[in-house]
Amino acid sequence: MGSGKGLSAVKKRYFWTCAATGTLALAGAIAAAPSVIGQQRAIRTVSSINPQEKEAGAKQHPQLLEEFGGAYAGPQAKYVEGVGRRIAVQSGLSNAQGDFTVTLLNSPVNNAFAIPGGYVYVTRQLMALMNDEAELAGVLGHEIGHVAAQHGQRRQKTAQRNAVGGALLQVLTGALLGDSAIGGLLQKGIGTGSQLLTLKFSRSQEYEADDLGIRYLASGGYDPRALSDMLASLAAQSSLDSRVMGNAGAMPEWASTHPDPASRVGRAAREAQRSGSTSTVRNRDAFLNAVDGVLYGDDPKQGVIEGSRFRHPDMRLAFTAPSGFGMENGASAVTVAGSGGQAQFSAAPYSGNLAAYIDSVLARLGGGKAPEGDVSRTTVNGLPAAWRTVRANTQSGQVDATVFAYDFGGGKAYHFLLLTGAGQGVGPFAPMVQSVQRLSAQDAAAIRPRRVEVVTVKAGDTVQSLAKRMAYSDYPLERFLTINALTAQSVLRPGQRVKIVV
């Protein structure tokens, strides 16, 4: 969570969510795509990028950057841009690489997406899961395929708008708040860019995007089997993340927005074989040279999650999520979710009055006016604090929405927005709101970023010995195997290059 920002959509840390933003996809010329490889069936695709799409994409681009941590500033960005542009021209949307804007995002989410107008995105976290250039090209080709096939428009017609999986107030989608002064709570509280990126693609649309990604790989001179390999890594990562999270919090995003990646591995492999391409180009060394040093996991500038504890070195604060709740970090908010409720931790402008601060949060969420009511005051670990609960009617019944705010001094305040069952108020989040505390300078200085380091296997090295060098106390072996697409039975050879997280 970056400092000084209000509530926005919170991004999943764990799962790749493909997207082609439906409301930005304008009507374009439709043409039957030629069967360019083998006996592949034709898929109806857009034949060009029109000026309206380019203009709409340009407007959406800054919002997406803000919601997904901004553009990554490392040397990896230029490499990703080059690969993305080369694979994008295979789509037929444009023959000019310069028509595509390819961005590496500074996000700890396994995510990639594209929007009409030639805008393509992949996160540094998903890049770190890849093992060669062909896998990177395959993922980006898949996303471009969603746009080329205009899946966004078809999806928009049938899917309901959704908050990012697991985000606060998801149950209030389409809420009926009547004449309440906080009517529009959900709509004002969740970023529209990320909202659009979670509309569910159908199984057939995902298969079409897979097929197009494979087609683009083959026509671009890459090994078309790379997408299948990447899907296998994503399936392994999904499984590992479920274990790490203890299955707490919301449904894994793969399950809510995609057909199971494991079930797509074999199909993608068969499609690659049907392509007729004999290319084995993977460009592994070039990719490993590029990914070496990339930031991995949470960016300390946005705060870090370790187990159930969140710490932010710049804001100098920490809190602990309740037992049994999952926690997700985003560029401008942290989400805590479980069966007993959902919460977001964020910041808003502060004038020095906590009551006015709480009203401002409710007013912003409620369309400009906060409902009348008094705040309750307390002290939490030496911090002045205040809270207020309002009742809202939803399609699922009544709920309590609570703003619990803290004065950190120096004109800075932070707050939780809590959602619980009617009559519960703070309810299951009581231990969490009482855990907020200042972070000592020593503790803040000890928070260091994790990065990918590419190492060369030496004689005697094993997956078990290298896994001990991973900068994690939990599941070090499983993490090492997953990011390198290996198994516990894999035998490493001297001179082989692998990734560790340090």
XYZ file of C-alpha atoms in Angstrom:
502
model
C 0.000 0.000 0.000
C 1.545 3.280 -1.113
C 1.302 6.276 1.162
C -1.122 9.172 0.856
C -3.725 7.471 -1.345
C -7.372 6.681 -0.766
C -9.230 3.441 -1.263
C -8.896 1.781 -4.626
C -9.205 -1.679 -6.046
C -6.845 -4.113 -4.374
C -4.904 -6.504 -6.519
C -4.527 -10.225 -5.982
C -1.024 -11.236 -5.069
C -1.197 -14.743 -6.396
C -3.057 -15.428 -9.610
C -2.760 -14.444 -13.256
C -5.975 -12.743 -14.411
C -6.197 -12.319 -18.148
C -8.246 -9.391 -19.316
C -9.436 -7.409 -22.277
C -11.365 -4.477 -20.908
C -14.814 -4.734 -22.379
C -16.019 -1.155 -22.086
C -12.968 0.104 -23.915
C -13.321 -2.297 -26.799
C -15.186 -0.398 -29.486
C -16.768 -1.855 -32.565
C -14.150 -2.614 -35.184
C -13.844 -4.406 -38.469
C -14.270 -8.151 -38.002
C -12.579 -10.561 -40.323
C -12.138 -14.291 -40.350
C -8.541 -14.899 -39.337
C -6.750 -17.033 -41.904
C -5.633 -20.500 -40.898
C -1.981 -19.552 -40.980
C -0.572 -22.680 -39.368
C -1.409 -26.297 -40.096
C -5.100 -27.117 -39.914
C -6.007 -24.677 -37.139
C -9.580 -23.503 -37.217
C -10.250 -19.869 -38.048
C -11.020 -17.541 -35.166
C -12.839 -14.290 -35.871
C -10.462 -11.472 -34.980
C -10.206 -7.710 -35.323
C -8.087 -6.708 -38.305
C -6.742 -3.386 -37.009
C -6.495 -0.885 -34.164
C -8.873 1.978 -34.863
C -8.317 5.559 -33.648
C -11.214 5.380 -31.184
C -9.681 2.366 -29.466
C -6.283 4.061 -29.350
C -7.805 7.143 -27.715
C -9.814 5.097 -25.204
C -6.788 2.979 -24.313
C -4.678 6.083 -23.771
C -7.230 7.358 -21.245
C -7.396 4.060 -19.366
C -3.617 3.493 -19.322
C -2.731 5.922 -16.471
C -5.475 4.496 -14.253
C -4.262 0.952 -14.786
C -0.706 1.981 -13.980
C -1.878 3.527 -10.715
C -3.974 0.541 -9.727
C -1.219 -1.973 -10.463
C 1.753 -0.356 -8.765
C 3.005 1.773 -11.648
C 5.469 0.922 -14.388
C 8.505 -1.060 -13.254
C 11.644 1.044 -13.573
C 14.251 -1.715 -13.836
C 16.159 -2.778 -16.971
C 13.712 -5.654 -17.383
C 11.083 -3.218 -18.683
C 12.863 -2.579 -21.986
C 13.339 -6.283 -22.578
C 9.656 -7.039 -21.949
C 8.648 -4.191 -24.239
C 10.727 -5.594 -27.091
C 9.397 -9.136 -26.736
C 5.828 -7.879 -26.379
C 5.953 -5.715 -29.471
C 7.467 -8.493 -31.582
C 4.759 -10.949 -30.603
C 1.984 -8.334 -30.830
C 2.512 -7.699 -34.540
C 1.790 -11.400 -35.151
C -1.838 -10.677 -34.237
C -2.517 -8.647 -37.374
C -3.829 -5.744 -35.294
C -0.934 -3.688 -36.651
C 2.256 -4.337 -38.560
C 4.048 -1.512 -36.744
C 5.634 -2.484 -33.424
C 5.425 1.146 -32.334
C 1.626 0.902 -32.275
C 1.851 -1.273 -29.149
C 2.543 0.001 -25.631
C 3.915 -2.903 -23.570
C 4.356 -2.258 -19.848
C 6.043 -4.245 -17.104
C 4.085 -3.458 -13.924
C 5.595 -3.082 -10.451
C 3.113 -5.482 -8.903
C 3.482 -8.596 -6.678
C 0.521 -10.156 -8.491
C 0.826 -12.959 -11.033
C -1.047 -11.010 -13.668
C -1.141 -10.087 -17.345
C -3.770 -8.361 -19.456
C -4.323 -6.273 -22.565
C -6.836 -3.613 -23.565
C -7.895 -2.370 -27.000
C -5.724 0.326 -28.499
C -2.517 -1.704 -28.372
C -1.899 -1.639 -24.590
C -0.377 -4.807 -23.132
C 0.660 -5.429 -19.502
C 2.516 -8.073 -17.490
C 3.627 -7.892 -13.857
C 7.156 -8.414 -12.620
C 5.848 -11.217 -10.403
C 4.544 -13.191 -13.367
C 7.777 -12.530 -15.237
C 9.668 -14.064 -12.304
C 7.622 -17.257 -12.654
C 8.636 -17.637 -16.304
C 11.751 -19.492 -17.392
C 12.384 -18.345 -20.950
C 11.511 -15.734 -23.531
C 9.063 -17.986 -25.352
C 6.945 -18.303 -22.184
C 6.874 -14.512 -21.897
C 5.853 -14.218 -25.554
C 3.186 -16.886 -25.062
C 1.546 -15.102 -22.124
C 1.555 -11.756 -23.909
C 0.253 -13.410 -27.081
C -2.597 -14.971 -25.108
C -3.602 -11.549 -23.769
C -3.392 -9.911 -27.189
C -5.522 -12.786 -28.470
C -8.328 -11.791 -26.098
C -8.334 -8.312 -27.633
C -7.993 -9.521 -31.228
C -10.957 -11.884 -30.749
C -12.996 -9.120 -29.061
C -13.721 -11.243 -26.025
C -14.176 -8.134 -23.909
C -17.329 -7.033 -25.696
C -18.923 -10.468 -25.533
C -17.970 -10.871 -21.903
C -19.309 -7.427 -20.991
C -22.751 -8.303 -22.310
C -23.177 -11.360 -20.104
C -20.978 -10.857 -17.010
C -21.750 -8.783 -13.941
C -19.223 -6.196 -12.888
C -17.198 -7.537 -10.004
C -14.758 -6.141 -7.530
C -11.314 -7.739 -7.714
C -11.669 -11.242 -6.239
C -11.622 -11.048 -2.481
C -11.692 -7.241 -2.312
C -13.691 -5.427 0.336
C -17.404 -5.035 -0.298
C -17.515 -7.656 -3.022
C -20.836 -8.827 -1.603
C -22.240 -5.359 -2.187
C -21.985 -5.630 -5.966
C -25.247 -4.228 -7.226
C -26.164 -3.268 -3.650
C -29.616 -1.826 -3.026
C -28.898 0.882 -0.475
C -32.233 2.652 -0.869
C -32.275 6.225 0.415
C -29.257 5.723 2.645
C -26.769 8.583 2.533
C -24.081 6.011 1.741
C -25.863 4.827 -1.378
C -23.238 4.011 -3.963
C -20.777 2.795 -1.307
C -19.450 0.042 -3.497
C -19.421 1.981 -6.726
C -17.443 4.848 -5.201
C -15.091 2.609 -3.259
C -13.707 0.322 -5.939
C -11.496 1.287 -8.866
C -13.164 0.779 -12.214
C -10.029 -0.328 -14.033
C -9.414 -3.411 -11.924
C -13.144 -4.021 -11.724
C -13.281 -4.498 -15.464
C -10.299 -6.831 -15.435
C -12.093 -9.470 -13.383
C -15.099 -10.095 -15.570
C -15.176 -13.783 -16.234
C -14.030 -15.127 -19.571
C -15.861 -18.192 -20.803
C -14.023 -21.464 -21.213
C -14.296 -21.192 -24.987
C -12.863 -17.665 -24.912
C -9.892 -18.825 -22.872
C -9.315 -21.672 -25.283
C -9.483 -19.264 -28.219
C -6.940 -16.972 -26.550
C -4.703 -19.978 -25.899
C -4.992 -20.998 -29.554
C -4.165 -17.483 -30.747
C -1.217 -17.247 -28.362
C 0.127 -20.518 -29.729
C -0.430 -19.310 -33.278
C 1.458 -16.093 -32.566
C 4.325 -18.060 -30.993
C 4.675 -20.258 -34.056
C 4.444 -17.424 -36.578
C 6.910 -15.411 -34.477
C 9.483 -18.190 -34.631
C 9.144 -19.427 -31.042
C 8.524 -22.918 -29.709
C 4.692 -23.087 -29.578
C 4.871 -25.492 -26.606
C 5.938 -22.605 -24.373
C 2.380 -21.586 -23.477
C 1.584 -25.085 -22.246
C 4.705 -25.013 -20.063
C 3.688 -21.643 -18.635
C 0.206 -22.899 -17.836
C 1.796 -25.787 -15.943
C 3.876 -23.330 -13.891
C 0.774 -21.282 -13.143
C -1.077 -24.375 -11.977
C 1.830 -25.224 -9.681
C 1.934 -21.650 -8.367
C -1.812 -21.674 -7.690
C -1.459 -24.881 -5.713
C 1.482 -23.543 -3.728
C -0.240 -20.254 -2.969
C -3.276 -22.087 -1.622
C -0.981 -23.970 0.751
C 0.882 -20.826 1.813
C -2.387 -18.985 2.452
C -3.886 -21.932 4.274
C -6.873 -21.565 1.942
C -7.840 -18.425 3.871
C -9.667 -15.547 2.291
C -11.333 -15.455 -1.081
C -11.469 -18.049 -3.800
C -8.264 -18.167 -5.889
C -8.737 -15.878 -8.834
C -7.892 -18.601 -11.314
C -10.949 -20.472 -10.086
C -13.226 -17.461 -10.356
C -12.148 -16.054 -13.716
C -10.558 -18.907 -15.658
C -10.897 -22.541 -16.526
C -8.519 -24.544 -14.336
C -4.969 -23.953 -15.673
C -4.054 -27.593 -15.052
C -6.828 -28.725 -17.386
C -5.518 -26.425 -20.127
C -1.930 -27.713 -20.083
C -2.600 -30.838 -22.138
C -4.899 -29.065 -24.540
C -2.328 -26.325 -25.210
C 0.348 -28.949 -25.788
C -1.861 -30.702 -28.341
C -2.608 -27.406 -30.096
C 1.114 -26.674 -30.270
C 1.676 -30.035 -31.926
C -1.160 -29.387 -34.374
C 0.417 -26.066 -35.356
C 2.923 -27.909 -37.507
C 5.752 -25.683 -36.256
C 9.076 -27.390 -35.575
C 10.689 -24.375 -33.899
C 12.377 -25.031 -30.565
C 13.468 -21.417 -29.972
C 13.088 -20.506 -26.286
C 15.869 -17.911 -25.725
C 16.314 -19.080 -22.133
C 19.687 -17.448 -21.519
C 18.548 -14.066 -22.809
C 15.497 -14.243 -20.582
C 17.469 -15.269 -17.478
C 19.917 -12.440 -18.097
C 16.961 -10.050 -18.196
C 15.049 -11.366 -15.169
C 18.143 -11.428 -12.937
C 17.668 -8.837 -10.188
C 13.963 -8.200 -10.698
C 12.008 -7.323 -7.543
C 10.081 -10.306 -6.141
C 7.035 -10.233 -3.894
C 6.005 -7.080 -2.062
C 7.754 -3.810 -2.781
C 8.683 -2.345 0.637
C 7.608 1.044 -0.698
C 4.084 -0.414 -0.750
C 4.463 -2.361 2.503
C 5.127 -6.060 3.042
C 3.062 -9.004 4.241
C 4.751 -11.750 6.227
C 2.348 -14.370 7.500
C -0.496 -12.530 9.197
C 1.468 -9.317 9.787
C 1.591 -6.220 7.572
C 4.438 -3.730 7.949
C 5.064 -0.494 6.078
C 8.551 0.972 6.561
C 7.788 4.402 5.092
C 4.508 4.860 6.967
C 6.180 3.337 10.051
C 3.158 1.235 10.972
C 2.199 -2.400 11.442
C -0.899 -4.491 12.136
C -1.850 -8.161 12.363
C -4.747 -9.841 10.552
C -7.114 -12.063 12.577
C -6.490 -15.799 12.653
C -8.087 -17.535 9.676
C -8.142 -14.419 7.478
C -6.163 -13.929 4.276
C -4.348 -10.702 3.480
C -3.626 -9.102 0.085
C -1.502 -6.046 -0.651
C -2.117 -3.471 -3.353
C -0.572 -0.194 -4.455
C -2.942 1.910 -2.353
C -4.775 -0.436 0.019
C -4.495 -3.723 1.887
C -7.395 -6.172 1.895
C -8.111 -8.624 4.714
C -10.748 -11.243 3.956
C -12.259 -14.290 5.603
C -15.556 -15.983 6.346
C -16.360 -13.487 9.106
C -16.029 -10.322 7.050
C -13.809 -8.215 4.822
C -11.695 -5.118 5.417
C -9.471 -2.617 3.670
C -6.677 -0.566 5.235
C -5.849 2.709 3.506
C -5.342 6.445 3.922
C -7.148 9.695 3.142
C -6.411 13.427 3.495
C -6.355 14.494 7.150
C -6.991 17.910 8.712
C -6.324 16.867 12.319
C -9.916 15.943 13.298
C -10.644 12.192 13.366
C -14.417 12.694 13.332
C -14.139 14.823 10.206
C -11.739 12.277 8.724
C -14.260 9.450 9.208
C -17.036 11.577 7.714
C -14.827 12.346 4.721
C -14.263 8.639 4.090
C -17.991 7.914 4.301
C -18.823 10.960 2.184
C -16.404 9.933 -0.535
C -17.880 6.448 -0.599
C -21.435 7.703 -0.361
C -21.426 10.166 -3.195
C -20.571 13.368 -1.355
C -22.508 13.247 1.918
C -21.919 11.188 5.050
C -24.882 9.914 7.101
C -25.400 11.668 10.425
C -24.020 10.061 13.552
C -21.458 10.290 16.345
C -18.019 8.690 16.490
C -16.639 6.696 19.399
C -13.111 7.454 20.598
C -10.340 5.377 22.147
C -6.571 4.962 22.225
C -4.780 2.071 20.514
C -1.146 1.435 21.473
C -0.737 5.119 22.275
C -2.430 6.292 19.067
C -5.593 8.447 19.196
C -8.312 6.466 17.401
C -12.001 6.751 16.573
C -14.627 4.665 14.823
C -18.148 4.756 13.519
C -20.499 2.067 12.205
C -23.325 2.563 9.693
C -25.962 0.081 8.552
C -26.518 -0.705 4.877
C -29.150 -2.791 3.123
C -27.879 -5.149 0.443
C -29.336 -7.835 -1.782
C -27.952 -10.321 0.735
C -29.436 -8.560 3.745
C -28.228 -5.880 6.127
C -24.529 -5.386 6.870
C -22.443 -3.140 9.119
C -19.811 -0.886 7.540
C -17.307 0.543 10.022
C -14.594 3.150 9.538
C -11.899 2.790 12.236
C -9.299 5.594 12.008
C -5.952 6.358 13.680
C -4.074 9.647 14.156
C -0.364 9.023 13.546
C 0.575 12.673 14.056
C 2.264 14.998 11.650
C -0.941 15.421 9.666
C -1.186 11.698 8.865
C -4.099 9.360 9.532
C -4.983 5.857 8.338
C -8.127 3.791 8.572
C -9.773 0.417 8.199
C -13.053 0.101 6.329
C -14.705 -3.015 7.791
C -17.645 -5.018 6.480
C -19.365 -7.436 8.879
C -22.797 -8.922 9.479
C -25.547 -6.628 10.782
C -25.157 -6.013 14.492
C -21.522 -7.148 14.615
C -19.831 -3.782 14.162
C -16.089 -4.341 14.414
C -16.861 -7.992 15.233
C -14.148 -10.454 14.195
C -11.767 -7.597 13.383
C -11.505 -6.430 17.017
C -8.016 -7.966 17.517
C -6.817 -6.426 14.254
C -7.968 -2.866 14.946
C -6.298 -3.132 18.368
C -3.022 -4.369 16.844
C -2.194 -1.196 14.894
C 1.059 0.291 16.163
C 3.961 2.474 15.242
C 6.893 0.650 13.663
C 10.241 1.387 15.250
C 13.001 2.871 13.138
C 15.013 -0.314 13.682
C 12.171 -2.556 12.522
C 11.493 -0.330 9.512
C 15.154 -0.372 8.465
C 15.201 -4.174 8.675
C 12.562 -4.536 5.930
C 14.424 -5.280 2.731
C 13.107 -6.198 -0.713
C 13.425 -9.679 -2.151
C 14.866 -10.097 -5.639
C 15.378 -12.850 -8.176
C 18.992 -13.950 -8.510
C 20.088 -16.231 -11.337
C 22.803 -18.640 -10.196
C 24.859 -21.290 -11.986
C 24.632 -24.827 -10.618
C 27.918 -26.178 -9.284
C 29.017 -29.778 -8.786
C 27.206 -31.242 -5.800
C 24.327 -28.756 -5.896
C 20.831 -30.239 -5.578
C 17.362 -28.778 -5.582
C 17.352 -29.263 -1.823
C 20.651 -27.452 -1.228
C 19.777 -24.521 -3.492
C 16.317 -24.228 -1.937
C 18.009 -23.471 1.396
C 19.244 -20.220 -0.157
C 15.688 -19.002 -0.750
C 14.823 -15.945 1.362
C 11.769 -17.622 2.891
C 11.335 -19.484 6.138
C 8.215 -21.280 4.896
C 8.045 -23.657 1.920
C 11.548 -22.831 0.602
C 11.836 -26.063 -1.408
C 8.362 -25.742 -2.918
C 9.007 -22.111 -3.844
C 12.325 -22.975 -5.513
C 10.811 -25.832 -7.493
C 7.839 -23.749 -8.627
C 9.742 -20.730 -9.959
C 12.104 -23.054 -11.840
C 9.459 -25.476 -13.171
C 11.235 -28.387 -11.450
C 10.169 -31.344 -9.325
C 11.676 -32.748 -6.148
C 13.136 -35.539 -8.289
C 14.836 -33.164 -10.745
C 18.595 -33.678 -11.073
C 20.558 -30.493 -11.626
C 23.654 -30.501 -13.820
C 26.747 -28.319 -13.340
C 26.544 -25.233 -15.519
C 22.728 -25.151 -15.492
C 21.234 -21.772 -14.558
C 18.385 -21.514 -12.075
C 16.565 -18.794 -10.139
C 16.582 -18.253 -6.396
C 14.958 -15.480 -4.363
C 17.346 -13.550 -2.130
